[in-house]
mmCIF file of C-alpha atoms and ligand atoms in Angstrom:
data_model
loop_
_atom_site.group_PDB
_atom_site.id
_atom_site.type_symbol
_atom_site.label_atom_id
_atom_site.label_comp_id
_atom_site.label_asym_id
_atom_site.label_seq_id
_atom_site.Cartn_x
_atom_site.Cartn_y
_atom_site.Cartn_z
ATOM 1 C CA UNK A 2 92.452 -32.265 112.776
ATOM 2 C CA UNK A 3 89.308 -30.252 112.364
ATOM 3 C CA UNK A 4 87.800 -29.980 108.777
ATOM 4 C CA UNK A 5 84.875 -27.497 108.202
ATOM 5 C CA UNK A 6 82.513 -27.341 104.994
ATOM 6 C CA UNK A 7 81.235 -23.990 103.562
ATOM 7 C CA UNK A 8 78.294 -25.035 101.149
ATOM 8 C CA UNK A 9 77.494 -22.061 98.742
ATOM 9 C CA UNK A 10 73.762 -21.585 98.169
ATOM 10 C CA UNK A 11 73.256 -17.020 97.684
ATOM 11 C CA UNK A 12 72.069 -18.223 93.937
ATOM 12 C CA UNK A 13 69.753 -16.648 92.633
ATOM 13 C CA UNK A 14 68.779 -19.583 89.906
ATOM 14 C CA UNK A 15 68.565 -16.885 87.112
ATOM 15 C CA UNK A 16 69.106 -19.183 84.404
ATOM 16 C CA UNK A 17 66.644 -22.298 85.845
ATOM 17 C CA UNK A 18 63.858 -19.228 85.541
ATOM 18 C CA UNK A 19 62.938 -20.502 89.087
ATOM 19 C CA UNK A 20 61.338 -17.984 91.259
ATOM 20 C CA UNK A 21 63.504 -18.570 93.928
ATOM 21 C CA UNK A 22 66.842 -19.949 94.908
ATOM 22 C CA UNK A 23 67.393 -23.092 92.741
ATOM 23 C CA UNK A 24 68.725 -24.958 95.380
ATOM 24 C CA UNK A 25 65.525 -25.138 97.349
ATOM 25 C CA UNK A 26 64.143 -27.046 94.049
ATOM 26 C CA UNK A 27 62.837 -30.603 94.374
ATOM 27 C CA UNK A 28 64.943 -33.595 93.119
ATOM 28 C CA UNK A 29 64.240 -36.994 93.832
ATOM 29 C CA UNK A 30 61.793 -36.011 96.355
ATOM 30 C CA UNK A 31 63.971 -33.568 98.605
ATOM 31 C CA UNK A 32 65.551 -29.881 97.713
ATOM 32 C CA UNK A 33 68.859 -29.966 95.851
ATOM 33 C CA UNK A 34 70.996 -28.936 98.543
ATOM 34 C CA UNK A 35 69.604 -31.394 100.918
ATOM 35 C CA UNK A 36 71.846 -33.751 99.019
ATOM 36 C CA UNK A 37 75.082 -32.011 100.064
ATOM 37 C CA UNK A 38 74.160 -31.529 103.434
ATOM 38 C CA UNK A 39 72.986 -35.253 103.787
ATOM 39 C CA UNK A 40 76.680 -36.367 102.464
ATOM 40 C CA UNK A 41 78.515 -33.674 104.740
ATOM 41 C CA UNK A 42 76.616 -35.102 107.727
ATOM 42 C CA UNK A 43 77.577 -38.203 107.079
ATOM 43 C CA UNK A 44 81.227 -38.304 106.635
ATOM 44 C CA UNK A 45 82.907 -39.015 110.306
ATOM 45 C CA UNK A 46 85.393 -36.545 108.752
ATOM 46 C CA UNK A 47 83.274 -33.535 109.073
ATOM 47 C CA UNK A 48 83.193 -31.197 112.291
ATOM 48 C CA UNK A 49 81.065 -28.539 111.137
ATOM 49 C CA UNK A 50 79.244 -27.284 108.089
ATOM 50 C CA UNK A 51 78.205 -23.271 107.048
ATOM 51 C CA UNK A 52 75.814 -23.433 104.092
ATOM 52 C CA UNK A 53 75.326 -19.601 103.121
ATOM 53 C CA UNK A 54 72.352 -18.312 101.474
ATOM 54 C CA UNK A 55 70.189 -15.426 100.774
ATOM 55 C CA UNK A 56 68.367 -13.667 103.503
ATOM 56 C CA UNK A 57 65.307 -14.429 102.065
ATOM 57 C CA UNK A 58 65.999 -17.978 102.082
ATOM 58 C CA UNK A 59 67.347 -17.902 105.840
ATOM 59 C CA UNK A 60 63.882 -19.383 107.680
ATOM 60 C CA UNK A 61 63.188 -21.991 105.047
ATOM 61 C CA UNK A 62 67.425 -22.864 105.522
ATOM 62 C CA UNK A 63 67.380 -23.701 108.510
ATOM 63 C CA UNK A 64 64.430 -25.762 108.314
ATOM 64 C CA UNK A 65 66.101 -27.876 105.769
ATOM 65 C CA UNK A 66 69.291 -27.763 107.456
ATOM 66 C CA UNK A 67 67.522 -29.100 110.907
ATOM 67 C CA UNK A 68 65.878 -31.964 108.948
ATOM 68 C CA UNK A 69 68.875 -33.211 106.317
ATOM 69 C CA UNK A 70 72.221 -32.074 108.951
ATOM 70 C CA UNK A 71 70.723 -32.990 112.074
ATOM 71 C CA UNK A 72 73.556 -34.783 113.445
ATOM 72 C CA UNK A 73 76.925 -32.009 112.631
ATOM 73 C CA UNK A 74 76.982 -28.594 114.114
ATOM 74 C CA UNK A 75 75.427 -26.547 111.513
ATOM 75 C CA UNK A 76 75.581 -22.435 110.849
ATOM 76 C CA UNK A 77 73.082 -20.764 108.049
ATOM 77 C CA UNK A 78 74.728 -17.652 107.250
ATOM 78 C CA UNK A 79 73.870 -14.821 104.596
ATOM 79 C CA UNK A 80 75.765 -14.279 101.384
ATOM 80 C CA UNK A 81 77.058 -11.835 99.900
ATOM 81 C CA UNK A 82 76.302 -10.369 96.331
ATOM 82 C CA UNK A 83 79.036 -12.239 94.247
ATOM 83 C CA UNK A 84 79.667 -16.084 95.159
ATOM 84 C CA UNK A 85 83.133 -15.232 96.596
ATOM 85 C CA UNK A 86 81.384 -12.579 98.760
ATOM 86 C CA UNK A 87 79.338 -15.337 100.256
ATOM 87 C CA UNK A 88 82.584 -18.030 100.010
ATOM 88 C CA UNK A 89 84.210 -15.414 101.947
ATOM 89 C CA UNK A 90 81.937 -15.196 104.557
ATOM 90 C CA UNK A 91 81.156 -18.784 105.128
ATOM 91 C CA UNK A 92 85.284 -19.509 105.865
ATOM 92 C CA UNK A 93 84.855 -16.290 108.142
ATOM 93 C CA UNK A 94 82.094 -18.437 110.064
ATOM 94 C CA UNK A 95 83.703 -20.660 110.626
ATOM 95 C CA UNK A 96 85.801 -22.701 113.954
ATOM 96 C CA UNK A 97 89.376 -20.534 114.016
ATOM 97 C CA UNK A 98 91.248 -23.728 115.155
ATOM 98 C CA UNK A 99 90.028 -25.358 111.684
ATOM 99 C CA UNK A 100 92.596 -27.073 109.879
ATOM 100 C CA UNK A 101 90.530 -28.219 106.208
ATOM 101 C CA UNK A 102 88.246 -26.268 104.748
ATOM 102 C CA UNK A 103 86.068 -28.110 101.926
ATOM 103 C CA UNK A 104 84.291 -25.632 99.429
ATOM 104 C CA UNK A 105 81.394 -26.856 98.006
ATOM 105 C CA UNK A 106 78.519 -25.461 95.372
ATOM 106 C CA UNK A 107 74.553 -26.355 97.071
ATOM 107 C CA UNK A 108 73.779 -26.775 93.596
ATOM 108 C CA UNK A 109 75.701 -29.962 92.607
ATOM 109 C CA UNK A 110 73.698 -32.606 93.779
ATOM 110 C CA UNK A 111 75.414 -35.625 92.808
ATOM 111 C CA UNK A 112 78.612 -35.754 94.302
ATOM 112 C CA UNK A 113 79.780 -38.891 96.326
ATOM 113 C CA UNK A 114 81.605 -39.506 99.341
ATOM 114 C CA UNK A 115 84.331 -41.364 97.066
ATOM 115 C CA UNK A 116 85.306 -38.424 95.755
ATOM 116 C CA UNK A 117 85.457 -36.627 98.552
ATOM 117 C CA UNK A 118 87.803 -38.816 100.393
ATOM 118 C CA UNK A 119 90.204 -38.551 97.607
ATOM 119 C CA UNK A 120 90.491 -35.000 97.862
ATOM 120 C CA UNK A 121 90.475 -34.900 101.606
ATOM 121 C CA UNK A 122 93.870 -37.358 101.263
ATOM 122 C CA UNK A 123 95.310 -35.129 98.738
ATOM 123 C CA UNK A 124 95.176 -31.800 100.339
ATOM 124 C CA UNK A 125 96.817 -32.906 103.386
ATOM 125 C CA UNK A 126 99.731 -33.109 101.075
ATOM 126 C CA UNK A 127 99.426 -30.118 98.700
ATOM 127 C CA UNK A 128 97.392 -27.894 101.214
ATOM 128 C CA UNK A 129 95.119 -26.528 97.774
ATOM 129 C CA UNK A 130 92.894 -29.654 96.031
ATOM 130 C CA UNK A 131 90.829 -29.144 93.251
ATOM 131 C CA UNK A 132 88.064 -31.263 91.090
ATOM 132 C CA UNK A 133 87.958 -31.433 87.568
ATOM 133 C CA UNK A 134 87.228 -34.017 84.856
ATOM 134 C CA UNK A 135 89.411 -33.193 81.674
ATOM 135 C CA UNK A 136 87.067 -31.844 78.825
ATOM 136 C CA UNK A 137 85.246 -33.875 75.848
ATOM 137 C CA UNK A 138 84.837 -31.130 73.746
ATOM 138 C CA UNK A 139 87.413 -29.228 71.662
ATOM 139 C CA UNK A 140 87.189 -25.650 73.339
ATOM 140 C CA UNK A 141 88.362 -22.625 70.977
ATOM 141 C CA UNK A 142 88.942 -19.252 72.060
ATOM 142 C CA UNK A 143 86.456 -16.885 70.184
ATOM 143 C CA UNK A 144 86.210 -12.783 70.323
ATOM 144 C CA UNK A 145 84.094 -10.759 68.317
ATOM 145 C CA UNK A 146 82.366 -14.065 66.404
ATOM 146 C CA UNK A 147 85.997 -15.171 65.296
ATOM 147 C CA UNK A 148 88.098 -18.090 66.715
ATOM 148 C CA UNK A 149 91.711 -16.688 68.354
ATOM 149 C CA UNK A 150 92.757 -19.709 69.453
ATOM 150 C CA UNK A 151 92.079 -23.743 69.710
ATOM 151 C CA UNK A 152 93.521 -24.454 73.419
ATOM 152 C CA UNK A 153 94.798 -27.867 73.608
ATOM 153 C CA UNK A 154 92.392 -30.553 74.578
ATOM 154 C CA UNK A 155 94.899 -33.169 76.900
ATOM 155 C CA UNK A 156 95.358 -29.957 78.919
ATOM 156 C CA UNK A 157 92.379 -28.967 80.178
ATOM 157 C CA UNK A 158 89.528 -29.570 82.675
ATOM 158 C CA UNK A 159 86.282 -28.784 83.312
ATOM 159 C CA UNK A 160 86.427 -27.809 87.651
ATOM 160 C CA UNK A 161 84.016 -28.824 89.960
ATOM 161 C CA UNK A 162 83.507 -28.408 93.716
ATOM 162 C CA UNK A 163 84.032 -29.297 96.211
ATOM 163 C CA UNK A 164 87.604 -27.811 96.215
ATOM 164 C CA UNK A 165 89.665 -28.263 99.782
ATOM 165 C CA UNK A 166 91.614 -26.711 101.102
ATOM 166 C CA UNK A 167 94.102 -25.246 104.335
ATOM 167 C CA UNK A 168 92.123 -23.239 106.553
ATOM 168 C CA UNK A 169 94.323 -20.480 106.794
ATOM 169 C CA UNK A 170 95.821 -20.608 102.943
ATOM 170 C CA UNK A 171 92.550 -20.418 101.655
ATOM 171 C CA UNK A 172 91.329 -17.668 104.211
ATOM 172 C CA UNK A 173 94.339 -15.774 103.178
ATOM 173 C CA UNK A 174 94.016 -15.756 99.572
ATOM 174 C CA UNK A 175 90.162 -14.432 100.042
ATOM 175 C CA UNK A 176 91.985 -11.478 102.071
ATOM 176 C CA UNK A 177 94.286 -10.923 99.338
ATOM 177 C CA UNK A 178 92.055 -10.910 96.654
ATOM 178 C CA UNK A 179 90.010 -8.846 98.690
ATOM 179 C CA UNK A 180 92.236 -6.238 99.067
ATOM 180 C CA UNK A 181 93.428 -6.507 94.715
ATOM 181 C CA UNK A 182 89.464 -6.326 94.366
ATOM 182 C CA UNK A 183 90.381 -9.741 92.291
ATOM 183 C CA UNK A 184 87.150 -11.732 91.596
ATOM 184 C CA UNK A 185 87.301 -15.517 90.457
ATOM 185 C CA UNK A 186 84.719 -18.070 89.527
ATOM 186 C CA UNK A 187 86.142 -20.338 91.699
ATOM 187 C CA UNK A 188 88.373 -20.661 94.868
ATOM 188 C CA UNK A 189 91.046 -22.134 93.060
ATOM 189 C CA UNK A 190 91.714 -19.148 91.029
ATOM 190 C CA UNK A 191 92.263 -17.041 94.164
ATOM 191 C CA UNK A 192 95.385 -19.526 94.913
ATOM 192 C CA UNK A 193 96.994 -19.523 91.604
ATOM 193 C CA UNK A 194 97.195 -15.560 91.678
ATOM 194 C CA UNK A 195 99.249 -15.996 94.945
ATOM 195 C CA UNK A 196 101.252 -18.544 93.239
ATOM 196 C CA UNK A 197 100.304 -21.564 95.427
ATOM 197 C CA UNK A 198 99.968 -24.757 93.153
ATOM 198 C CA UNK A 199 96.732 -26.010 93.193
ATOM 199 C CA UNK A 200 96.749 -30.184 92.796
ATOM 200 C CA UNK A 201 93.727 -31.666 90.746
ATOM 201 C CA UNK A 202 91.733 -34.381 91.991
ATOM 202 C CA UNK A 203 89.477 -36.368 89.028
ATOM 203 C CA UNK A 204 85.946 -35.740 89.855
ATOM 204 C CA UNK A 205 82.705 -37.148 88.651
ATOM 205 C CA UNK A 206 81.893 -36.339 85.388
ATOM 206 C CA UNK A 207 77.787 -37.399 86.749
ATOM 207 C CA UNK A 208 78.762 -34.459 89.372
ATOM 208 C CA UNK A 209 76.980 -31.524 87.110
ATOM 209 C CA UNK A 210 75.984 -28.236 88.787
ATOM 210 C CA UNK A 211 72.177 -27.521 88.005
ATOM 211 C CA UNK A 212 71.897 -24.926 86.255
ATOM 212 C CA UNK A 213 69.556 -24.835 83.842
ATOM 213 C CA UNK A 214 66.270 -26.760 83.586
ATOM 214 C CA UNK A 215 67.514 -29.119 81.222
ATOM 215 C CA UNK A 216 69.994 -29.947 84.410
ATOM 216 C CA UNK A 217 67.198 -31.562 86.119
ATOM 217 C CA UNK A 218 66.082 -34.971 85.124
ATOM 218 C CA UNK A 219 62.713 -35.578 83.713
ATOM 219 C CA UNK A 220 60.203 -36.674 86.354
ATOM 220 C CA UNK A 221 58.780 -40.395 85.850
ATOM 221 C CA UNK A 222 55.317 -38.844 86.301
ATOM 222 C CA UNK A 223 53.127 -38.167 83.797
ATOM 223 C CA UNK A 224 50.012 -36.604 83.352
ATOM 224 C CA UNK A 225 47.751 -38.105 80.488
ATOM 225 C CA UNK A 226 44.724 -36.623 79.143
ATOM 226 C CA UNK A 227 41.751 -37.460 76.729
ATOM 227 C CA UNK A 228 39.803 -35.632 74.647
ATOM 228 C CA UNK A 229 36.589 -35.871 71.585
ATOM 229 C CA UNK A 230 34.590 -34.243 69.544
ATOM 230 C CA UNK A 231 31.978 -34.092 66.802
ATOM 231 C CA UNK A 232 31.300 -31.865 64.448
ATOM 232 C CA UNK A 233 28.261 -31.809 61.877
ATOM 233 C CA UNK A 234 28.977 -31.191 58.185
ATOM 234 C CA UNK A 235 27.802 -28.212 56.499
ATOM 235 C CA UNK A 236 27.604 -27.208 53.053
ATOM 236 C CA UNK A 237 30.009 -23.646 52.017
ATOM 237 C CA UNK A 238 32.515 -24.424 54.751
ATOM 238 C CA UNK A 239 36.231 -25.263 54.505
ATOM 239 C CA UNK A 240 37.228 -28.448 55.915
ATOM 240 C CA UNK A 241 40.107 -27.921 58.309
ATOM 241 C CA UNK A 242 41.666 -31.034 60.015
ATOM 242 C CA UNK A 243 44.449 -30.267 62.609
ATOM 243 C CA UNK A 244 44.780 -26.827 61.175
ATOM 244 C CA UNK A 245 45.237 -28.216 57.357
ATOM 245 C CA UNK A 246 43.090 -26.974 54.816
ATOM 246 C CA UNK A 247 41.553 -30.168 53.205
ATOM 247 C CA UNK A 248 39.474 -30.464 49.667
ATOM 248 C CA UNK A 249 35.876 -31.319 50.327
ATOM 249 C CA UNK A 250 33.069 -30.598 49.227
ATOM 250 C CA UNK A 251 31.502 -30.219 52.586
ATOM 251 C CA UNK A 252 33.174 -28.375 55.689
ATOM 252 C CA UNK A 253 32.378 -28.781 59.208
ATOM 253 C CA UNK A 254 29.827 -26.305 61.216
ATOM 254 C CA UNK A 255 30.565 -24.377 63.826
ATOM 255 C CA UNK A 256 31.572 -20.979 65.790
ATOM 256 C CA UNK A 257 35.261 -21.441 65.494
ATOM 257 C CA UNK A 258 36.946 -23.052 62.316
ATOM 258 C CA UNK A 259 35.449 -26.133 63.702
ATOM 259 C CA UNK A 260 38.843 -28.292 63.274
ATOM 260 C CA UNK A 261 37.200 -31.219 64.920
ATOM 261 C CA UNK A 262 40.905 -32.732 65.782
ATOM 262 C CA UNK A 263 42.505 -29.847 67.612
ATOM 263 C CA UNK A 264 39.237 -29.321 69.762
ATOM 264 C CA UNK A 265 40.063 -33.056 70.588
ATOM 265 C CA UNK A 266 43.463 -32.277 71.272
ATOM 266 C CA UNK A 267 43.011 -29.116 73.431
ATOM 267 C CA UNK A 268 40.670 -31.063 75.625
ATOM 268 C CA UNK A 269 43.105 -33.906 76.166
ATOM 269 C CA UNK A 270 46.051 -31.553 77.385
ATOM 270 C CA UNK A 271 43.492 -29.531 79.307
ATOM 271 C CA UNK A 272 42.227 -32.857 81.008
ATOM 272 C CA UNK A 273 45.963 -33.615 81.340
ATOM 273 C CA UNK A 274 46.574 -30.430 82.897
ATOM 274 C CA UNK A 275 43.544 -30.786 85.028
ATOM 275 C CA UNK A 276 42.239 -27.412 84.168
ATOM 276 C CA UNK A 277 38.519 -28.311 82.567
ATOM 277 C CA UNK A 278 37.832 -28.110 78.836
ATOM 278 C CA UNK A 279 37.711 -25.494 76.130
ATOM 279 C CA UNK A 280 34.315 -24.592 76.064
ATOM 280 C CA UNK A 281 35.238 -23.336 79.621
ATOM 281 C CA UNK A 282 38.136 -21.477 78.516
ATOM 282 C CA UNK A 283 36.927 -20.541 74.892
ATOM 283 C CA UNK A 284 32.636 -20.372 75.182
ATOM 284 C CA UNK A 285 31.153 -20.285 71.455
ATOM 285 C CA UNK A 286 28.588 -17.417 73.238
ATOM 286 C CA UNK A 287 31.791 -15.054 73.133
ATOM 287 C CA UNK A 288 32.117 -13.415 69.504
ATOM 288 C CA UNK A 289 35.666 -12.979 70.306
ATOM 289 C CA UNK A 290 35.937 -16.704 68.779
ATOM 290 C CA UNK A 291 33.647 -16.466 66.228
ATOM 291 C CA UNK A 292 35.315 -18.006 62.770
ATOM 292 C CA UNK A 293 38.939 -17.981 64.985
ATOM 293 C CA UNK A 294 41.581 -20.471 63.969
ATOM 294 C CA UNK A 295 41.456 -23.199 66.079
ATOM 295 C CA UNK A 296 45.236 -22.979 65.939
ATOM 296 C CA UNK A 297 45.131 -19.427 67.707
ATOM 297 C CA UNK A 298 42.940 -21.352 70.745
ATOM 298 C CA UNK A 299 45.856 -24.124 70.565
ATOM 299 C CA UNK A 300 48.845 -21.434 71.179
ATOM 300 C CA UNK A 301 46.377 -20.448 74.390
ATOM 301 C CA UNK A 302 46.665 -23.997 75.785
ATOM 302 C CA UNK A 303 50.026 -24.249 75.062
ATOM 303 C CA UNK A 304 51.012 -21.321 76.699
ATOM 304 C CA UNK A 305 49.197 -22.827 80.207
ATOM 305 C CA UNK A 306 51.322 -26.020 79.920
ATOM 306 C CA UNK A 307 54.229 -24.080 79.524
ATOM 307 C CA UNK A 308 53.108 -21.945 82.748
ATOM 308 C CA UNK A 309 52.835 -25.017 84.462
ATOM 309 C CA UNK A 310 56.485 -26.073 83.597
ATOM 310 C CA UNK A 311 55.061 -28.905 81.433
ATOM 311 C CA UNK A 312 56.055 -30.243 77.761
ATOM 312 C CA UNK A 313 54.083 -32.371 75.261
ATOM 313 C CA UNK A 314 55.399 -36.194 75.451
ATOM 314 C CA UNK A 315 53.531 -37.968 72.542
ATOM 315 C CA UNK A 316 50.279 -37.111 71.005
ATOM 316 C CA UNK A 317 47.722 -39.444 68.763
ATOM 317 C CA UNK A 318 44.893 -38.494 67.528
ATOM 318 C CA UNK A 319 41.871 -40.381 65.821
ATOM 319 C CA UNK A 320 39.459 -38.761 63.047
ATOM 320 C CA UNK A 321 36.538 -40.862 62.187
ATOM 321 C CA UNK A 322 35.079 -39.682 59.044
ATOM 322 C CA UNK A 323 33.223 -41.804 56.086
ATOM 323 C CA UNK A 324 34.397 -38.980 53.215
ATOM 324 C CA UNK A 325 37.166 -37.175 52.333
ATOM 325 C CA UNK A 326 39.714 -39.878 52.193
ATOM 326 C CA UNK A 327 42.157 -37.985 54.801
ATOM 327 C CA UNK A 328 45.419 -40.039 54.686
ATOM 328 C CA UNK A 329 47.025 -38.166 51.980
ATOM 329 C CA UNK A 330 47.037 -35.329 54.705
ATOM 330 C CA UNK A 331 48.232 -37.184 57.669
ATOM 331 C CA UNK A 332 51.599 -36.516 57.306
ATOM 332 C CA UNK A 333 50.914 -32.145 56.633
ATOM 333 C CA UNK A 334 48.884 -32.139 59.869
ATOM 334 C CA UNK A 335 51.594 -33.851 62.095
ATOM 335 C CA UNK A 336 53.919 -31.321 60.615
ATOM 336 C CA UNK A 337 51.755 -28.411 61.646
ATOM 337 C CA UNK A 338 50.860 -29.772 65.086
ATOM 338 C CA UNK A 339 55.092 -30.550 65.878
ATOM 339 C CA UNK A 340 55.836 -26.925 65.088
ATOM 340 C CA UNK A 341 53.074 -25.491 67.507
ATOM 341 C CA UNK A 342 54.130 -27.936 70.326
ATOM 342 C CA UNK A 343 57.551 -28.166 70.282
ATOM 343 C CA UNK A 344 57.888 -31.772 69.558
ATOM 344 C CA UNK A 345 59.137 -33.872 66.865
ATOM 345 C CA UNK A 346 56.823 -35.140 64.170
ATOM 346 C CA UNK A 347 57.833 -38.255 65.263
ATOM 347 C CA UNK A 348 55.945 -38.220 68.639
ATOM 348 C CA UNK A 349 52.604 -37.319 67.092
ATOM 349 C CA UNK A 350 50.219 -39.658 65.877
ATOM 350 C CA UNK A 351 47.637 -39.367 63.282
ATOM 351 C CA UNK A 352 44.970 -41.929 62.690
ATOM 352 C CA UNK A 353 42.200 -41.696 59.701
ATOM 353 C CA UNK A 354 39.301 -43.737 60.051
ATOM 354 C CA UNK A 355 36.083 -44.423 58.602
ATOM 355 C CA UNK A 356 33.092 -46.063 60.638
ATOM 356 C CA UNK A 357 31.849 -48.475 58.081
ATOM 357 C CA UNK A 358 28.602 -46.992 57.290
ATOM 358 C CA UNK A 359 27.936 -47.332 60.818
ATOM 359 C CA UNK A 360 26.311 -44.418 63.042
ATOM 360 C CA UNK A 361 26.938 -40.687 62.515
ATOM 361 C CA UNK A 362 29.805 -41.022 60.910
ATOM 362 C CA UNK A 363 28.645 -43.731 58.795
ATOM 363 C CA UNK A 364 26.022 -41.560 57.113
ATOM 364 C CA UNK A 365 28.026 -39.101 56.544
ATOM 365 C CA UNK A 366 26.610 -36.318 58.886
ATOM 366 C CA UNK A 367 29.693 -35.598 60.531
ATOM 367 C CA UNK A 368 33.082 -36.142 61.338
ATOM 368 C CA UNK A 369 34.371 -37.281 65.049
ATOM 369 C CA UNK A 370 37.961 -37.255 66.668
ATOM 370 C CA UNK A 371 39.737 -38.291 69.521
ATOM 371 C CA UNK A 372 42.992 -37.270 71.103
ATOM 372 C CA UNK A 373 45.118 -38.692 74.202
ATOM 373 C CA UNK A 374 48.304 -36.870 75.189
ATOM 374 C CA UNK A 375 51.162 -37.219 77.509
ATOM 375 C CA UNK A 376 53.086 -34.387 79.176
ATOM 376 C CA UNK A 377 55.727 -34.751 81.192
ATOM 377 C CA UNK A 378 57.343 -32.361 83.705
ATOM 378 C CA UNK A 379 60.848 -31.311 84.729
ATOM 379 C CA UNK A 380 61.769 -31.952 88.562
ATOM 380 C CA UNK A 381 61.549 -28.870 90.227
ATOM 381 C CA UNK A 382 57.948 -27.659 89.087
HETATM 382 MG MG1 MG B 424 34.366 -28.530 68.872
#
């Protein structure tokens, strides 16, 4: 018995924002699909595989195909524009004397030869296997904003790939559907419209197709970052703490707003982002920041991290000042700093000092803070 696997990998990765195909996307230190093939090539089961991709992708596919599929016979071919296009095309490549042909998606990572096995025993008996795990949710029918129907729960299921099955039953119903100009969102599908029962195999609920960047887990790197600054009091200036107004009879000096605290904190996620500090990126020689909300400079950085496919772990921040009393504000600045970084209050910090009549501080020339942050990134970056 010959059994060939046709991986699908023409994505685009549209919804992951990636530049490229998603696929090619690191997790757990190799590309996506390199999972797939690396379980493929493994299973004594397997003659041949066809992944199918974009023609863009085609040189950096077979590299990765030569390095994770080594040991099975191994075609790259090029998709089509729709994933049955491509589906279609990978049975097309390949053996003609196959007997099992295993469907799979390049972008779900996490399935395990268990499951495989299963289906590979069922389909010799019902010739069309599918995967599914029945649904958690309660799924409703909704047009136009309003619900049509509640479908019942016990009967339905989430599918998954791979889906397996006869060479020529499955070729056949690509033909057919072909020819009805029928599209599907799986292979499946394509069966059931020519009336072949499809058998379901449980799946893996763990076997999730990436899709978005939530999909991907959270690296276990992170990048930290520290940050201070001083400011000297003046006399006719508003006091402005992590972008809170603050009674005082003195305000802080300087070309900006002077908020002492977010200055701290920009320099920490610059440090953590490894890209210098803010007088690099906002020098007090350029009028352009003259008097400017510190807040406004804040966005700036914010919008880097996000460039860099980075988001804002924890933040805590120390302010060392002799007078005002600042704790009755603590609680207003973490609110304004969570709504500029995306993060809950909860994971922001505030401390409120005084130096004990020590230093700078002490005498009531100035106020100092300090920041450290923690970013983390999203596999894939
Ligand atoms: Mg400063």
């Amino acid at each position: 018995m010959k059994t060939g696997v046709v991986i699908a990998a023409a994505g685009s990765g549209r919804r992951m924002g990636a530049d490229g195909n998603k696929v090619l996307l690191s997790l757990m230190g190799k590309p996506i699909i390199a999972h797939s093939l690396e379980l493929f090539a493994s299973l004594p089961e397997v003659d041949e595989l066809v992944v199918v991709t974009r023609d863009v992708d085609l040189k950096i596919m077979d590299r990765i195909v030569r390095k994770f599929a080594a040991d099975k016979p191994v075609q790259v071919v090029v998709g089509g524009r729709e994933r049955q296009q491509s589906v279609y095309k990978g049975l097309k490549a390949l053996a003609a004397n196959t007997d099992w042909a295993i469907i799979h998606d390049g972008a779900r990572p996490y399935l395990t030869a268990d499951v495989v096995y299963q289906a590979l025993q069922a389909v010799k008996k019902h010739q069309a296997v599918g995967i599914g795990v029945p649904v958690k949710d309660t799924i409703k029918q909704v047009r136009d904003g309003f619900v049509v129907e509640t479908l019942p729960r016990p009967e339905l299921w989430a599918m998954q790939t791979p889906q397996i099955f006869a060479y020529d039953l499955i070729l056949r119903a690509h033909v057919e559907a072909k020819r009805r100009k029928l599209t599907a969102t799986d292979d499946c599908a394509l069966l059931e419209e020519l009336g072949q029962p499809v058998f379901i195999v449980p799946g893996d609920y763990e076997n999730i197709k990436i899709t978005t960047p939530e999909d991907l887990p959270v690296c276990n790197t992170f990048f930290i970052g520290y940050g201070w600054d001083v400011h000297r009091f003046a006399a006719n200036r508003p006091l402005i703490l992590c972008g809170v107004e603050i009674p005082s009879e003195k305000g802080l000096l300087g070309h900006s707003d002077a908020d002492v605290a977010v200055h701290a904190l920009m320099d920490a996620l610059l440090g953590a982002l490894g890209r210098g500090d803010i007088g690099e990126h906002f020098p007090d020689s350029d009028p352009r920041f003259k008097d400017i909300s510190s807040l406004t400079l804040l966005k700036r950085v914010i919008t880097l991290l996000q460039g860099d496919k980075l988001a804002v772990n924890n933040v805590d921040i120390t302010i060392m000042a002799e007078v005002p009393k600042l704790s009755p504000y603590k609680d207003a600045m973490r609110a304004k700093l969570a709504g500029l970084l995306e993060i809950s209050e909860r994971r922001i910090n505030i401390k409120a000092t005084t130096a004990e009549g020590l230093g700078f501080v002490g005498r009531q020339e100035g106020i100092k803070a300090t920041a450290a942050v923690s970013l983390i990134g999203r596999e894939g970056r």
